[in-house]
Coordinates of C-alpha atoms and ligand atoms in Angstrom, one line a residue:
M30 CA 82.4 87.6 83.2
R31 CA 82.6 86.0 86.6
C32 CA 85.9 85.7 88.6
S33 CA 86.0 82.6 90.8
I34 CA 88.3 84.0 93.4
D35 CA 88.3 86.9 95.8
L36 CA 90.9 89.4 94.6
D37 CA 90.8 91.6 97.7
R38 CA 91.6 89.4 100.8
P39 CA 95.2 88.9 101.8
G40 CA 96.7 85.5 100.7
K41 CA 97.5 83.6 97.6
R42 CA 94.7 82.2 95.4
E43 CA 94.3 81.0 91.9
G44 CA 91.1 80.4 89.9
Y45 CA 89.3 81.3 86.8
V46 CA 87.6 84.1 85.0
Q47 CA 84.7 82.4 83.1
L48 CA 84.3 83.3 79.5
N49 CA 80.9 82.1 78.3
H50 CA 81.0 81.0 74.7
S51 CA 78.8 78.6 72.8
N52 CA 79.9 77.0 69.6
N53 CA 80.4 73.5 68.3
R54 CA 83.4 72.9 70.6
H55 CA 82.1 74.8 73.7
A56 CA 78.4 74.1 73.7
Y57 CA 77.2 74.6 77.3
G58 CA 80.4 75.1 79.2
V59 CA 82.7 78.0 79.9
I60 CA 86.3 78.8 78.9
P61 CA 88.2 79.2 82.2
L62 CA 90.8 81.9 81.9
P63 CA 93.4 81.4 84.6
I64 CA 93.8 84.2 87.2
G65 CA 95.8 84.4 90.4
V66 CA 96.3 86.9 93.1
I67 CA 99.1 87.3 95.7
A68 CA 98.1 89.9 98.3
G69 CA 100.2 90.8 101.3
D70 CA 100.0 93.9 103.6
T71 CA 98.7 97.2 102.4
G72 CA 100.2 98.7 99.3
P73 CA 99.6 99.3 95.6
T74 CA 98.1 96.9 93.0
A75 CA 100.0 95.6 90.0
L76 CA 98.4 93.7 87.1
L77 CA 100.7 91.2 85.3
T78 CA 99.5 89.8 81.9
A79 CA 100.8 87.6 79.2
G80 CA 99.2 85.6 76.4
N81 CA 97.5 88.7 75.0
H82 CA 98.7 87.2 71.7
G83 CA 98.3 83.4 71.8
D84 CA 101.6 82.4 70.2
E85 CA 103.8 84.4 72.6
Y86 CA 104.6 81.9 75.4
E87 CA 107.6 83.7 76.9
G88 CA 105.4 85.8 79.2
I89 CA 103.4 82.7 80.2
V90 CA 106.6 81.0 81.3
I91 CA 107.6 84.1 83.3
L92 CA 104.3 84.7 85.1
Q93 CA 103.7 81.0 85.8
R94 CA 107.2 80.9 87.4
L95 CA 106.7 84.1 89.4
F96 CA 103.3 83.1 90.7
H97 CA 104.6 79.8 92.0
V98 CA 107.7 81.2 93.8
L99 CA 106.2 84.4 95.3
E100 CA 104.4 84.3 98.7
P101 CA 102.1 86.9 100.3
D102 CA 104.6 87.8 103.0
Q103 CA 107.0 89.0 100.2
V104 CA 104.4 91.3 98.8
H105 CA 103.5 94.8 99.9
G106 CA 100.1 95.3 98.3
R107 CA 98.7 93.0 95.7
I108 CA 99.8 91.4 92.4
I109 CA 97.1 90.1 90.0
F110 CA 98.3 87.5 87.4
M111 CA 96.6 86.7 84.1
P112 CA 99.2 84.7 82.3
S113 CA 97.1 83.3 79.4
L114 CA 94.9 86.4 78.8
N115 CA 93.5 85.3 75.4
L116 CA 93.3 81.6 76.4
P117 CA 91.4 80.5 73.3
A118 CA 94.3 81.8 71.2
V119 CA 96.9 80.5 73.6
R120 CA 95.4 77.0 73.5
E121 CA 95.7 77.0 69.7
Y122 CA 99.2 78.6 69.7
Q123 CA 97.8 81.3 67.4
R124 CA 98.3 85.1 67.5
T125 CA 94.6 85.9 67.2
S126 CA 91.5 84.2 68.7
P127 CA 90.1 81.1 66.9
L128 CA 86.7 82.1 68.3
D129 CA 86.2 85.4 66.5
G130 CA 89.5 86.1 64.6
A131 CA 90.2 89.1 66.8
N132 CA 93.6 90.5 67.8
M133 CA 93.2 91.1 71.5
N134 CA 95.6 94.0 71.5
R135 CA 93.3 95.9 69.0
V136 CA 89.9 95.5 70.7
F137 CA 90.4 97.5 74.0
G138 CA 88.3 100.6 74.5
D139 CA 85.9 100.4 71.5
P140 CA 82.3 99.9 72.7
A141 CA 81.2 99.3 69.1
L142 CA 83.1 96.0 69.1
S143 CA 81.7 92.7 70.4
G144 CA 82.6 89.0 70.7
P145 CA 84.6 86.9 73.1
T146 CA 87.9 88.6 72.6
R147 CA 86.3 92.0 73.2
E148 CA 84.6 90.5 76.3
I149 CA 87.9 89.5 77.8
A150 CA 89.4 93.0 77.0
T151 CA 86.4 94.7 78.7
F152 CA 86.9 92.6 81.8
V153 CA 90.6 93.5 82.0
E154 CA 89.9 97.2 81.5
E155 CA 86.8 97.6 83.6
T156 CA 87.5 95.1 86.4
L157 CA 91.3 94.8 86.7
I158 CA 93.0 97.9 85.3
S159 CA 90.4 100.0 87.1
Q160 CA 91.7 98.8 90.4
A161 CA 95.4 98.7 89.4
D162 CA 98.2 101.3 90.0
F163 CA 100.7 99.6 87.7
A164 CA 100.7 97.0 84.9
I165 CA 103.1 95.0 82.9
D166 CA 102.0 93.2 79.7
L167 CA 104.5 90.6 78.4
H168 CA 104.8 89.9 74.7
S169 CA 107.2 88.5 72.2
G170 CA 107.4 88.2 68.4
G171 CA 105.5 84.9 68.5
K172 CA 106.0 82.5 65.7
M173 CA 106.6 85.3 63.1
C174 CA 109.2 87.6 64.5
E175 CA 112.2 87.8 66.8
F176 CA 112.6 90.9 68.9
S177 CA 115.7 92.1 70.6
P178 CA 114.4 91.7 74.2
C179 CA 113.1 95.2 75.0
G180 CA 110.7 97.2 77.0
F181 CA 107.9 99.2 75.4
I182 CA 106.3 102.4 76.7
Y183 CA 103.9 104.9 75.3
G184 CA 105.5 108.3 74.9
V185 CA 102.3 110.1 76.0
G186 CA 101.1 111.9 79.1
D187 CA 102.3 114.7 81.3
K188 CA 105.9 115.0 82.5
E189 CA 105.4 113.2 85.8
H190 CA 103.6 110.3 84.2
L191 CA 106.3 110.0 81.5
Q192 CA 109.0 110.1 84.2
N193 CA 107.2 107.3 86.1
K194 CA 107.2 105.2 82.9
I195 CA 110.9 106.0 82.2
R196 CA 111.8 104.9 85.7
A197 CA 109.8 101.7 85.3
A198 CA 111.6 101.0 82.0
H199 CA 115.0 101.5 83.7
H200 CA 114.0 99.1 86.4
F201 CA 112.8 96.5 83.9
G202 CA 116.4 96.9 82.6
A203 CA 116.3 95.5 79.1
K204 CA 119.1 96.8 77.0
Y205 CA 116.6 98.8 74.9
T206 CA 113.2 100.3 75.5
V207 CA 111.1 101.3 72.5
V208 CA 109.0 104.4 72.9
V209 CA 105.9 104.5 70.7
E210 CA 102.9 106.7 70.2
G211 CA 100.7 103.6 70.5
S212 CA 97.2 102.7 69.4
S213 CA 93.9 103.1 71.2
G214 CA 93.0 99.5 71.0
S215 CA 95.8 98.0 73.1
L216 CA 96.0 96.9 76.7
S217 CA 98.7 99.6 77.1
A218 CA 96.2 102.2 75.8
A219 CA 93.7 101.0 78.4
G220 CA 96.4 101.5 81.0
E221 CA 97.0 105.0 79.7
R222 CA 93.2 105.8 79.8
A223 CA 93.2 104.8 83.4
G224 CA 96.3 106.9 84.2
I225 CA 98.3 103.9 85.6
V226 CA 102.0 103.4 85.0
M227 CA 102.2 100.7 82.3
L228 CA 105.0 98.9 80.6
S229 CA 105.0 96.2 78.0
A230 CA 107.9 94.1 76.8
E231 CA 108.9 92.1 73.7
L232 CA 110.9 89.1 74.9
G233 CA 112.4 87.6 71.7
G234 CA 110.2 85.3 69.7
G235 CA 110.6 82.6 67.0
R236 CA 111.6 80.1 69.7
I237 CA 111.8 80.4 73.5
Q238 CA 115.3 81.6 74.5
R239 CA 116.5 81.1 78.0
E240 CA 118.3 84.5 78.2
N241 CA 115.0 86.3 77.2
I242 CA 113.1 84.5 79.9
E243 CA 115.7 85.7 82.4
I244 CA 115.6 89.3 81.1
G245 CA 111.8 89.2 81.4
Y246 CA 111.7 87.5 84.8
T247 CA 114.3 89.7 86.5
G248 CA 112.9 92.7 84.7
T249 CA 109.4 92.0 86.0
T250 CA 110.5 91.4 89.6
N251 CA 112.8 94.4 89.6
T252 CA 110.1 96.7 88.2
L253 CA 107.7 95.4 90.9
A254 CA 110.4 96.2 93.5
G255 CA 110.8 99.7 92.0
W256 CA 107.0 100.2 92.5
G257 CA 107.4 99.2 96.2
L258 CA 105.5 95.9 95.8
L259 CA 108.3 93.6 96.9
A260 CA 110.3 93.6 100.1
D261 CA 113.6 93.9 98.2
S262 CA 114.9 97.3 97.0
P263 CA 115.2 97.5 93.2
R264 CA 118.6 97.2 91.5
E265 CA 119.5 100.4 89.7
T266 CA 119.5 99.1 86.1
R267 CA 119.6 101.3 83.0
T268 CA 118.0 101.0 79.5
T269 CA 118.6 102.9 76.3
F270 CA 115.5 104.4 74.7
L271 CA 114.7 104.0 71.0
R272 CA 112.1 105.6 68.9
S273 CA 110.4 103.7 66.1
G274 CA 107.9 104.7 63.4
F275 CA 110.3 107.0 61.5
A276 CA 110.6 106.9 57.7
G277 CA 112.4 103.8 56.8
S278 CA 112.0 102.1 60.2
S279 CA 110.1 99.2 58.7
V280 CA 111.8 97.2 56.0
M281 CA 109.4 95.3 53.7
S282 CA 110.0 92.5 51.3
P283 CA 109.9 93.6 47.6
I284 CA 109.0 90.1 46.4
A285 CA 107.9 86.7 47.6
G286 CA 110.4 84.0 48.3
A287 CA 112.9 82.7 50.9
F288 CA 114.3 85.4 53.3
E289 CA 118.0 85.1 54.1
P290 CA 118.6 87.5 57.0
L291 CA 122.0 89.2 57.1
T292 CA 121.6 90.9 60.5
N293 CA 120.9 89.9 64.1
V294 CA 118.4 91.6 66.4
G295 CA 120.0 94.2 68.6
Q296 CA 122.7 95.2 66.0
A297 CA 123.1 98.6 64.4
V298 CA 122.8 99.0 60.6
H299 CA 123.6 102.0 58.5
T300 CA 121.7 103.6 55.7
G301 CA 122.0 101.5 52.5
E302 CA 123.4 98.4 54.3
V303 CA 122.3 95.1 52.8
V304 CA 120.2 93.5 55.5
G305 CA 118.8 90.5 53.7
R306 CA 118.4 88.6 50.5
I307 CA 115.3 87.1 49.0
H308 CA 115.7 83.9 47.0
S309 CA 113.4 82.5 44.4
L310 CA 111.5 79.4 45.4
D311 CA 110.7 78.0 42.0
A312 CA 113.4 79.1 39.5
L313 CA 117.2 79.0 39.3
D314 CA 117.5 81.7 36.6
Q315 CA 116.9 84.6 38.9
P316 CA 119.7 85.9 41.2
P317 CA 118.7 86.8 44.8
V318 CA 117.2 90.2 45.4
T319 CA 119.1 92.2 48.0
V320 CA 117.2 94.3 50.5
C321 CA 118.8 97.4 52.0
A322 CA 118.0 99.5 55.0
E323 CA 116.6 102.9 54.0
S324 CA 117.6 104.4 57.3
A325 CA 120.2 103.8 60.0
G326 CA 119.1 102.2 63.3
I327 CA 119.1 99.3 65.7
V328 CA 117.4 96.1 64.6
V329 CA 114.6 95.9 67.1
G330 CA 112.7 93.1 65.4
Q331 CA 113.4 90.7 62.5
R332 CA 111.2 88.2 60.7
A333 CA 111.7 84.8 62.1
Q334 CA 110.1 82.8 59.3
A335 CA 111.9 82.4 56.0
H336 CA 108.8 82.1 53.8
I337 CA 107.7 85.6 52.8
L338 CA 105.2 87.3 50.5
R339 CA 105.7 90.7 48.8
G340 CA 105.0 93.4 51.5
D341 CA 105.8 91.2 54.5
F342 CA 108.0 93.0 57.0
L343 CA 111.6 91.8 57.3
L344 CA 113.0 94.2 59.9
H345 CA 111.9 96.9 62.3
L346 CA 114.5 99.6 63.2
G347 CA 114.7 101.9 66.2
E348 CA 116.8 105.0 66.6
E349 CA 118.3 106.1 69.9
V350 CA 116.6 109.0 71.6
E351 CA 117.8 111.0 74.6
E352 CA 115.7 110.8 77.8
S353 CA 115.3 114.6 77.7
E354 CA 113.6 114.3 74.3
L355 CA 111.1 111.8 75.7
L356 CA 109.8 114.3 78.2
K357 CA 108.6 116.5 75.3
P358 CA 105.2 114.8 74.9
L359 CA 104.2 113.5 71.5
N360 CA 100.6 114.6 72.0
Ligands
ZN26 ZN1 102.2 90.4 71.2

């Protein structure tokens, strides 16, 4: 893939990474993925990405806004922007790529995979992450899910690396930061392979919410400041860490129907608490089925669409974890 701009020289430039793809819609042209760079004096390199999933526009709004207000004389080092990473999916407002059906956040790091989505991931990992010191990948729940606005870090690596990620999560400053083991196919996993300090975020979802944009925008700029990339000193913000993936942390729907949520994201629930009701779509003789939390926790994410099938997720829960616990590596 060819990048139309010089990423090294000082200054502010925007252009395209050219994805070659030939099908009925794109016969002989390229799909131009937007890329920008703001480079000031010497310093580290940060990569900022959004649109990894094509129906998550919060990060696109944040990175577009930041690119247009930030100037090279405010930057120590270099910030590379790719706000619509999986542009084919972003253009269609779909989570996965319409070109090959791939979920971009599952195709990093596997040389056996091929296709346009994998091609973008390879460019990001081999050309951008390889020259970055830091990265932030902005997500949300897209059309399907609403997250309590939160940071995400992988709870892996040695103590110093974990401390760097914990510090970044505090500077991002969302109320909660979820610590996960992670998967090998994500952009965050690519960051881990390269040994860079990497943070992702889930900034709401369902619909764009102004407060989530502000959390993501101030979180991104404050994290950049904490990494020494901006002239301003970072504000000393704090986050509370949550762990997910424990037994009962995912609440699934037992039947198909209409989901009536009885919780809000960010709230605490106790074991056995009724968190939702499922109503029949096609009969009046069946009472609603109540759904209970099998474990206590904070509602990190909740289904945003009412139409559900048996097995669809309704809620994701997180449980609070002390920072000292995080420094005991998972792997
Ligand atoms: Zn996402």
